[in-house]
CSV table of C-alpha atoms in Angstrom, one decimal:
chain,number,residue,atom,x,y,z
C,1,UNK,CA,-7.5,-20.5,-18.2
C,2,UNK,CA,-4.5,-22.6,-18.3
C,3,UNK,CA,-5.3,-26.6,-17.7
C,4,UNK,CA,-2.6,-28.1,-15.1
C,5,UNK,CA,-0.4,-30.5,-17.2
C,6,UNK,CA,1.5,-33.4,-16.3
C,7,UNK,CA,5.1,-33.2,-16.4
C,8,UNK,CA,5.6,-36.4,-17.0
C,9,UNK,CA,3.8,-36.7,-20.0
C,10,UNK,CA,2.0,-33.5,-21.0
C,11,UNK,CA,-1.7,-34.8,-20.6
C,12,UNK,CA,-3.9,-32.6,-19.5
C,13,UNK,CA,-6.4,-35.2,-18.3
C,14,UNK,CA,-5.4,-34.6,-14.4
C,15,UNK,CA,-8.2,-35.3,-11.7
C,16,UNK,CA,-8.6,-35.9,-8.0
C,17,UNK,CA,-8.5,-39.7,-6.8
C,18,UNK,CA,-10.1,-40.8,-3.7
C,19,UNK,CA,-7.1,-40.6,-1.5
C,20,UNK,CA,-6.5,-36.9,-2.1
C,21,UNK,CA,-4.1,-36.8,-4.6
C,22,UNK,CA,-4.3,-35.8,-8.3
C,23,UNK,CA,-3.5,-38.3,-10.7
C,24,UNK,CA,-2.3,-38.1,-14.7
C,25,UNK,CA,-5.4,-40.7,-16.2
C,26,UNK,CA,-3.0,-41.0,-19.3
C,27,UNK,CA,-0.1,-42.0,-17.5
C,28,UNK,CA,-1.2,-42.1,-14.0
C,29,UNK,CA,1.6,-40.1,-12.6
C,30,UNK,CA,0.5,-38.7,-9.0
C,31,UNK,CA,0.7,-35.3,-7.3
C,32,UNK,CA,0.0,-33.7,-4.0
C,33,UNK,CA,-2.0,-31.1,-3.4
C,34,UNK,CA,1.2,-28.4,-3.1
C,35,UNK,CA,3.0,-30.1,-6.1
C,36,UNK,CA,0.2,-29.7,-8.2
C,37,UNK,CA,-0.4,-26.1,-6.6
C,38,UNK,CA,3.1,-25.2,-7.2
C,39,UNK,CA,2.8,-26.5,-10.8
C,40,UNK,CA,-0.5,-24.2,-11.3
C,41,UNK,CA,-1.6,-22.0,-9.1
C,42,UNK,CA,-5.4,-22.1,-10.0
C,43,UNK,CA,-4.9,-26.2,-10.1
C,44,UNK,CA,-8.2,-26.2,-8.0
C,45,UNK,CA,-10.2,-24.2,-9.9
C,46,UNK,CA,-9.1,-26.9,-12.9
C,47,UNK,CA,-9.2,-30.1,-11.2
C,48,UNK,CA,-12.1,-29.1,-9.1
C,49,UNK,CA,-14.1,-29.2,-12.6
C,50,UNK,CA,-12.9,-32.1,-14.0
C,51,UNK,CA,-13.9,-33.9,-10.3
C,52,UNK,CA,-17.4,-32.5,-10.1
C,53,UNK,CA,-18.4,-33.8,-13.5
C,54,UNK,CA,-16.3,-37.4,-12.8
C,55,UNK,CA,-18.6,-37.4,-9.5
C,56,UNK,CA,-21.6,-36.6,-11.3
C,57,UNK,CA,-21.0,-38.9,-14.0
C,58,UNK,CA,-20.6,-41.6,-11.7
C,59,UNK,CA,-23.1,-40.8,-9.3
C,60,UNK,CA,-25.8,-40.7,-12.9
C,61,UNK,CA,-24.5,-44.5,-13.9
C,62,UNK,CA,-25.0,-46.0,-10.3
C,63,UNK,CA,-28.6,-44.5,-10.5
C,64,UNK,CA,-29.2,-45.7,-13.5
C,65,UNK,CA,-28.3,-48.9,-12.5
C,66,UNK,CA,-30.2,-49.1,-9.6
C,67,UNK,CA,-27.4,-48.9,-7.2
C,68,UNK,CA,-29.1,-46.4,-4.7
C,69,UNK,CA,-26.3,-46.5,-1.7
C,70,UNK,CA,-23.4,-46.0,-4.0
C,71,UNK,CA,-25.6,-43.1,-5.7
C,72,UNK,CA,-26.2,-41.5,-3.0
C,73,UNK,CA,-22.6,-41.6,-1.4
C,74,UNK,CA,-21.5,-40.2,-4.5
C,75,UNK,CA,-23.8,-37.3,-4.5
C,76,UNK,CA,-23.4,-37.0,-1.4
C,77,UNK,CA,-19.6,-36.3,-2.0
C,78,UNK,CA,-20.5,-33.9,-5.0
C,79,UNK,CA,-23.0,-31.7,-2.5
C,80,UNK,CA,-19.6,-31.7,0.4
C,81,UNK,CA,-16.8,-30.6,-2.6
C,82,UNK,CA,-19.2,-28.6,-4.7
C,83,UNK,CA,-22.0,-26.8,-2.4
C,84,UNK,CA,-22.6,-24.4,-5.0
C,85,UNK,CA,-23.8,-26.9,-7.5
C,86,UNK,CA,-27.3,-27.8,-7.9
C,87,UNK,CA,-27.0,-31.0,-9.6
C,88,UNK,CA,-25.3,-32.9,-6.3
C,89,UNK,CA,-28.9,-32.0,-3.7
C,90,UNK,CA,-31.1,-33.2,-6.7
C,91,UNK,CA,-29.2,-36.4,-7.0
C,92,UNK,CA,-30.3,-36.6,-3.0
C,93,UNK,CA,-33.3,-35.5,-3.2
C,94,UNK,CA,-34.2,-38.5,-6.7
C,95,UNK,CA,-32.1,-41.1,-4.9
C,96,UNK,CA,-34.3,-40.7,-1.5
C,97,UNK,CA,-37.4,-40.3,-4.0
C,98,UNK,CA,-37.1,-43.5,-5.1
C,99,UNK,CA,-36.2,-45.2,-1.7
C,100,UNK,CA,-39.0,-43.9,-0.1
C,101,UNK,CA,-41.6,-44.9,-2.9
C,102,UNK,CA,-40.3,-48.3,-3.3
C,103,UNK,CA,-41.1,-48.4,0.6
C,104,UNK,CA,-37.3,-49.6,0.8
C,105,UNK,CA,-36.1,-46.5,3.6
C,106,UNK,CA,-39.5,-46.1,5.2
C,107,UNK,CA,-42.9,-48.0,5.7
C,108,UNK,CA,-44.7,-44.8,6.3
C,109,UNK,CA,-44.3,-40.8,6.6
C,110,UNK,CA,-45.1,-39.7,9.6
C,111,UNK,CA,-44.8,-43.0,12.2
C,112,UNK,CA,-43.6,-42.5,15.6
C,113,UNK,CA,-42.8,-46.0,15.7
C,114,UNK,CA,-39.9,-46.9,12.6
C,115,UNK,CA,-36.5,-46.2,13.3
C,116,UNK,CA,-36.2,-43.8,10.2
C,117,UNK,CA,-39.3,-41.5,10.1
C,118,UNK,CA,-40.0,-39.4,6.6
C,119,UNK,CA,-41.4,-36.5,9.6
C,120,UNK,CA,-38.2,-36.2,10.5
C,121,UNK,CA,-36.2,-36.6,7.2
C,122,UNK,CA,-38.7,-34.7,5.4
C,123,UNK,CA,-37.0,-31.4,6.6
C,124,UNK,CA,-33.5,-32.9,5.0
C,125,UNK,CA,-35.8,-33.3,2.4
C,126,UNK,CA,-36.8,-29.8,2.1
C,127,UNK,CA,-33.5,-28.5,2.7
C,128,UNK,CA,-32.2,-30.2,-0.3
C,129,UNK,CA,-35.2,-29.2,-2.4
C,130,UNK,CA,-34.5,-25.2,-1.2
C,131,UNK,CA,-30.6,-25.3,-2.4
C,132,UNK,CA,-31.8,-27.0,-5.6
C,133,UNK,CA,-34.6,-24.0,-6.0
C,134,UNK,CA,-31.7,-21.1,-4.8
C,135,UNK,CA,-29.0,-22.6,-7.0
C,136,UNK,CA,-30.9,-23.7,-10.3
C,137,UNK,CA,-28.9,-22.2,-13.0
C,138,UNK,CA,-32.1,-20.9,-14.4
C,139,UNK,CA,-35.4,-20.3,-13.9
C,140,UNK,CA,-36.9,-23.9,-16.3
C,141,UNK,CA,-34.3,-25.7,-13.8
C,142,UNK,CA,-35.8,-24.6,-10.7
C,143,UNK,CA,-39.1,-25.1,-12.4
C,144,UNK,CA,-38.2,-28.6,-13.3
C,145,UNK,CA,-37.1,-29.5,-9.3
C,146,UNK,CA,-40.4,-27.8,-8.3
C,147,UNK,CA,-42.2,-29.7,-10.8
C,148,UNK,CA,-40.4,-33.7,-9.3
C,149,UNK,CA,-40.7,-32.2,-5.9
C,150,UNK,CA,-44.7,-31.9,-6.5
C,151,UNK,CA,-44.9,-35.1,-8.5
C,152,UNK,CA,-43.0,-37.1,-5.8
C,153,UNK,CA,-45.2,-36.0,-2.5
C,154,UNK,CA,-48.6,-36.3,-5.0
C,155,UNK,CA,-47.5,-40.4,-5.4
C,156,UNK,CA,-47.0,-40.3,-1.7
C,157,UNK,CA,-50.4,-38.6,-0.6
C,158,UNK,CA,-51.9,-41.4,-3.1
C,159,UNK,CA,-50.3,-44.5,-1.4
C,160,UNK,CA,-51.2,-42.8,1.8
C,161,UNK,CA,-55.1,-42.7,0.5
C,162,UNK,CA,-54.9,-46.2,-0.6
C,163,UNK,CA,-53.5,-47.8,2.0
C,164,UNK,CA,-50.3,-48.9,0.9
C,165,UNK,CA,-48.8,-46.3,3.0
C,166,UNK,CA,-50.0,-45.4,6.5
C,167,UNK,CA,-49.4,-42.3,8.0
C,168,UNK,CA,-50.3,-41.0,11.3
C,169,UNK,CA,-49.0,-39.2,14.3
C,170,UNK,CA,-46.0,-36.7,13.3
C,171,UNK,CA,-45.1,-33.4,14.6
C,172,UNK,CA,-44.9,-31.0,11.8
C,173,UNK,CA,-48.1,-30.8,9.8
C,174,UNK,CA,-47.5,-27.3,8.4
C,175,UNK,CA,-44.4,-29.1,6.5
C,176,UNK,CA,-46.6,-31.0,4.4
C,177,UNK,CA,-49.0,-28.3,3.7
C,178,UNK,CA,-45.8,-26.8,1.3
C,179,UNK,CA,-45.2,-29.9,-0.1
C,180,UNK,CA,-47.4,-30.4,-2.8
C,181,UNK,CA,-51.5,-29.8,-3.5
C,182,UNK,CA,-52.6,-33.5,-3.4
C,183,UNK,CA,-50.6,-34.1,0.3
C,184,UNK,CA,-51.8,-30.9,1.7
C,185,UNK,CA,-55.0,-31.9,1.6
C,186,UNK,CA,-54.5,-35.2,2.7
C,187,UNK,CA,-52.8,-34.1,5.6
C,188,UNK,CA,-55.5,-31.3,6.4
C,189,UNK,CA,-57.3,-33.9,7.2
C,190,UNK,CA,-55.3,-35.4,9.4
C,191,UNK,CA,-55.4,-32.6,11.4
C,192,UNK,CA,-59.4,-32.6,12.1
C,193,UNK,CA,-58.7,-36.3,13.3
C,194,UNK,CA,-55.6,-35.5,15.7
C,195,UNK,CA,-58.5,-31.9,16.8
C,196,UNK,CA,-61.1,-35.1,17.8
C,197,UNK,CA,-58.4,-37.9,19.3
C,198,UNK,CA,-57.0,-34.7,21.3
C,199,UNK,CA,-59.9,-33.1,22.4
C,200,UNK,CA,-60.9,-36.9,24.0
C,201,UNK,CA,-57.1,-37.6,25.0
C,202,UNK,CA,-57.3,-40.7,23.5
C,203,UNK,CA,-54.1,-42.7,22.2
C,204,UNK,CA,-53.8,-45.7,20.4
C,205,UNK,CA,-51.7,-48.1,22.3
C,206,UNK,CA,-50.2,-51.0,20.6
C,207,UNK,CA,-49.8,-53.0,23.5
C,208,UNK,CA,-53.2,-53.4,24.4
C,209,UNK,CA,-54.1,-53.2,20.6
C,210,UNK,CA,-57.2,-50.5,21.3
C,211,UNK,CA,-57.9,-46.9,22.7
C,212,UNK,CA,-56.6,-45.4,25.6
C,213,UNK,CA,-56.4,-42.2,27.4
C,214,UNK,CA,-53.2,-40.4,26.5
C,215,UNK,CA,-51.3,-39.5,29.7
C,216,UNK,CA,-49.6,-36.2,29.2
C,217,UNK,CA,-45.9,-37.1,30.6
C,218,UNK,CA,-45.5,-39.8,28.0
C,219,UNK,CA,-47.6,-39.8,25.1
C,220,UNK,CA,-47.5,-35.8,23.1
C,221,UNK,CA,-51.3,-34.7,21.3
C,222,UNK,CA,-51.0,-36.0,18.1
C,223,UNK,CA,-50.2,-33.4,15.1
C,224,UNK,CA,-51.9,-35.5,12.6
C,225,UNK,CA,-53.7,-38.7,12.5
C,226,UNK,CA,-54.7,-40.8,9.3
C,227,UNK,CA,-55.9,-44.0,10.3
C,228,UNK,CA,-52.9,-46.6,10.8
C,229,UNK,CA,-51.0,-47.6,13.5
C,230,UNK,CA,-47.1,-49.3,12.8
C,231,UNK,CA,-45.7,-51.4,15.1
C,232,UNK,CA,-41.7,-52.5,15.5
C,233,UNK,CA,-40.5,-55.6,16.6
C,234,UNK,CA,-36.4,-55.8,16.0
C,235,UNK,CA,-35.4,-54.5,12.5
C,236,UNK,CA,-39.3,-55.6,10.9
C,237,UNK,CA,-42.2,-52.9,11.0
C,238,UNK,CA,-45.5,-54.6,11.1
C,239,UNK,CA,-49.0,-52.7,10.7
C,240,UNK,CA,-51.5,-52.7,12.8
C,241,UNK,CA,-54.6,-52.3,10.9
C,242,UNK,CA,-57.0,-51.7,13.4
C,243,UNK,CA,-58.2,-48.4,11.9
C,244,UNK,CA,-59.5,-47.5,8.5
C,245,UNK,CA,-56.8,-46.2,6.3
C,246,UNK,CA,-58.6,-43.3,4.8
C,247,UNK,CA,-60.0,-40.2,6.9
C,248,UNK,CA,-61.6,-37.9,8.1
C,249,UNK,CA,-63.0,-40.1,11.6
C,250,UNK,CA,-66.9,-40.5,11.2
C,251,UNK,CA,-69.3,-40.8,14.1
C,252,UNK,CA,-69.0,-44.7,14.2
C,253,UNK,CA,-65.8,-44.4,14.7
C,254,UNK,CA,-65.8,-42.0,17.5
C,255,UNK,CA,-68.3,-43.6,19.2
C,256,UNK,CA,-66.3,-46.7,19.6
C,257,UNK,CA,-63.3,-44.8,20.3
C,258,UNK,CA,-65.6,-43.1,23.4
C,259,UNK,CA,-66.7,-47.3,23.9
C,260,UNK,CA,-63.0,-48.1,24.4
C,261,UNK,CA,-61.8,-44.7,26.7
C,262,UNK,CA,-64.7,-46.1,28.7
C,263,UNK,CA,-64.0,-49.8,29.0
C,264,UNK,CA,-59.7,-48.5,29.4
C,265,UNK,CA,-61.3,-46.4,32.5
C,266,UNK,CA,-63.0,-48.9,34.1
C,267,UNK,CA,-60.6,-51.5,34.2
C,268,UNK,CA,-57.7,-49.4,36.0
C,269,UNK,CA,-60.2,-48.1,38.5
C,270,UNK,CA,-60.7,-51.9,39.1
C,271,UNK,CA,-56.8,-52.6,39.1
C,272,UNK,CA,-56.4,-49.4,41.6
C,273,UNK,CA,-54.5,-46.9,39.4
C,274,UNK,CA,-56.1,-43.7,37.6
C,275,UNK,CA,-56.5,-43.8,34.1
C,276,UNK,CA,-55.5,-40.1,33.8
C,277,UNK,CA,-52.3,-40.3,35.1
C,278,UNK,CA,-51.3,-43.7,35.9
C,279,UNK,CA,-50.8,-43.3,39.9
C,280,UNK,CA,-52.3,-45.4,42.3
C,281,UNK,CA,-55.5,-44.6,43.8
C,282,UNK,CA,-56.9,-44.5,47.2
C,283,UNK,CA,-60.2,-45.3,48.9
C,284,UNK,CA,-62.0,-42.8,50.2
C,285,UNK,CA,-66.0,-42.6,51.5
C,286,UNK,CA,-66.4,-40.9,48.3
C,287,UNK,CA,-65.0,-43.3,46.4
C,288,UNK,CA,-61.2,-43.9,44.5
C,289,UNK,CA,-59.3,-41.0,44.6
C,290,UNK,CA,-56.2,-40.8,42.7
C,291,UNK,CA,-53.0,-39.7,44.8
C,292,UNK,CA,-51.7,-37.4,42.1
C,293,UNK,CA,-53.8,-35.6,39.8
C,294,UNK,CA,-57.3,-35.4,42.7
C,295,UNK,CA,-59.2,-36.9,40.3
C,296,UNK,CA,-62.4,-39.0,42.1
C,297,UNK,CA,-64.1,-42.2,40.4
């Protein structure tokens, strides 16, 4: 196919520049898109090439160098010009790999209480990973993403189990059951705890730094639960490590989760609200009643 050459000088060396036009790099003569169209008709066929490997050999020097943000904006760019091109979603998917095990985006996957949960960016995880897998040039190449994609949830499942990480709450637990084998199981496990802390209703509450009964119009069941708790005050995420960091719950633990649900119980009786729901209670010859939910103490 015929290259689009500069009529100034002849080079051939012609490449889109930030502010949408196409510039000469020998003599850095400038065109629009139409004079360029007009002086090639398949000019984006031929510049869109040489862009895509300018954007992915600049996107490939700021990783290297350790300048994440600027990595990722450029990939970022590659994966919004060139959709069909693999290499752009795996530069996303290595960039946020190495933010998330440095702990630099996230404290935790999973928490319900940092401003940028992995439960949620997991999926934009996984949506990445799935155009890397549909549009791997060949079948070692989607091997090779599978392969990272394994390798970086197996590091994560092992901070998890050593504390480093904490992980609990979430809302999709079959997403990490897909992920790789090492965080499948760990988060198998979190599922027996969130069956035990759900069929009690008990929530952790980080005011009051103990257990409490989960009130159903403000606190969901939990969809997993590994054992820390994450607290945020302004832009800083603090743990809370009240609970062991490795699971499954044993029957120490449950019993002075049970301990706390009855100590939480018997205070709000004694400060005149139920501990179910939260509304105030009224004295009957029976005994506190609560106005909403019937229940009877």
């Amino acid at each position: 196919m015929q290259k689009l050459q500069c009529e100034l000088c002849g080079s051939v060396d012609i490449v889109r520049t930030d502010d949408g036009f196409f510039q000469c790099q020998h003599c850095g003569c400038k065109y629009t898109l139409e004079q360029a169209k007009a002086l090639l008709g398949t000019v984006e066929t031929t510049i869109g090439t040489a862009e895509r490997e300018r954007l992915l050999k600049n996107a490939q020097t700021q990783y290297d160098l350790g300048q994440l943000i600027g990595a990722e904006k450029t990939y970022s760019e590659v994966t919004e010009q060139f959709p069909d091109d693999c290499r752009g979603w795996l530069g996303l998917l290595r960039v946020n790999f190495k933010y998330y095990l440095a702990g630099e985006r996230i404290y935790m996957p999973g928490t319900k209480f940092n401003s940028s949960p992995l439960d949620s960016e997991a999926k934009q995880l996984g949506a990445w990973y799935d155009a890397c897998r549909k549009l791997a040039p060949s079948e070692e190449a989607a091997a090779a993403a599978q392969a990272e994609w394994e390798r970086f949830w197996d590091e994560i499942a092992e901070k998890c189990k050593s504390g480093k990480f904490k992980y609990e709450g979430g809302s999709d637990l079959e997403f990490y059951k897909g992920t790789s084998a090492a965080m499948s199981e760990y988060a198998a496990f979190g599922g027996k705890n969130a069956e035990i802390l759900n069929s009690m209703s008990a929530f952790y509450s980080l005011q009051s730094k103990g257990w409490v009964l989960r009130q159903a119009h403000t606190t969901p069941p939990y969809a997993f639960w590994l054992g820390r708790c994450c607290q945020t005050e302004g832009r800083e995420c603090q743990i809370e490590p009240a609970l062991p960091p490795l699971p499954p719950l044993d029957d120490s633990k449950i019993a002075e989760i049970r301990a706390q649900l009855d100590k939480f119980i018997n205070e709000a009786v004694a400060f005149g609200y139920c501990p179910y729901c939260g509304s105030s209670l009224t004295d009957t010859p029976l005994g506190p009643e609560c106005e909403n939910c019937g229940k009877s103490f």
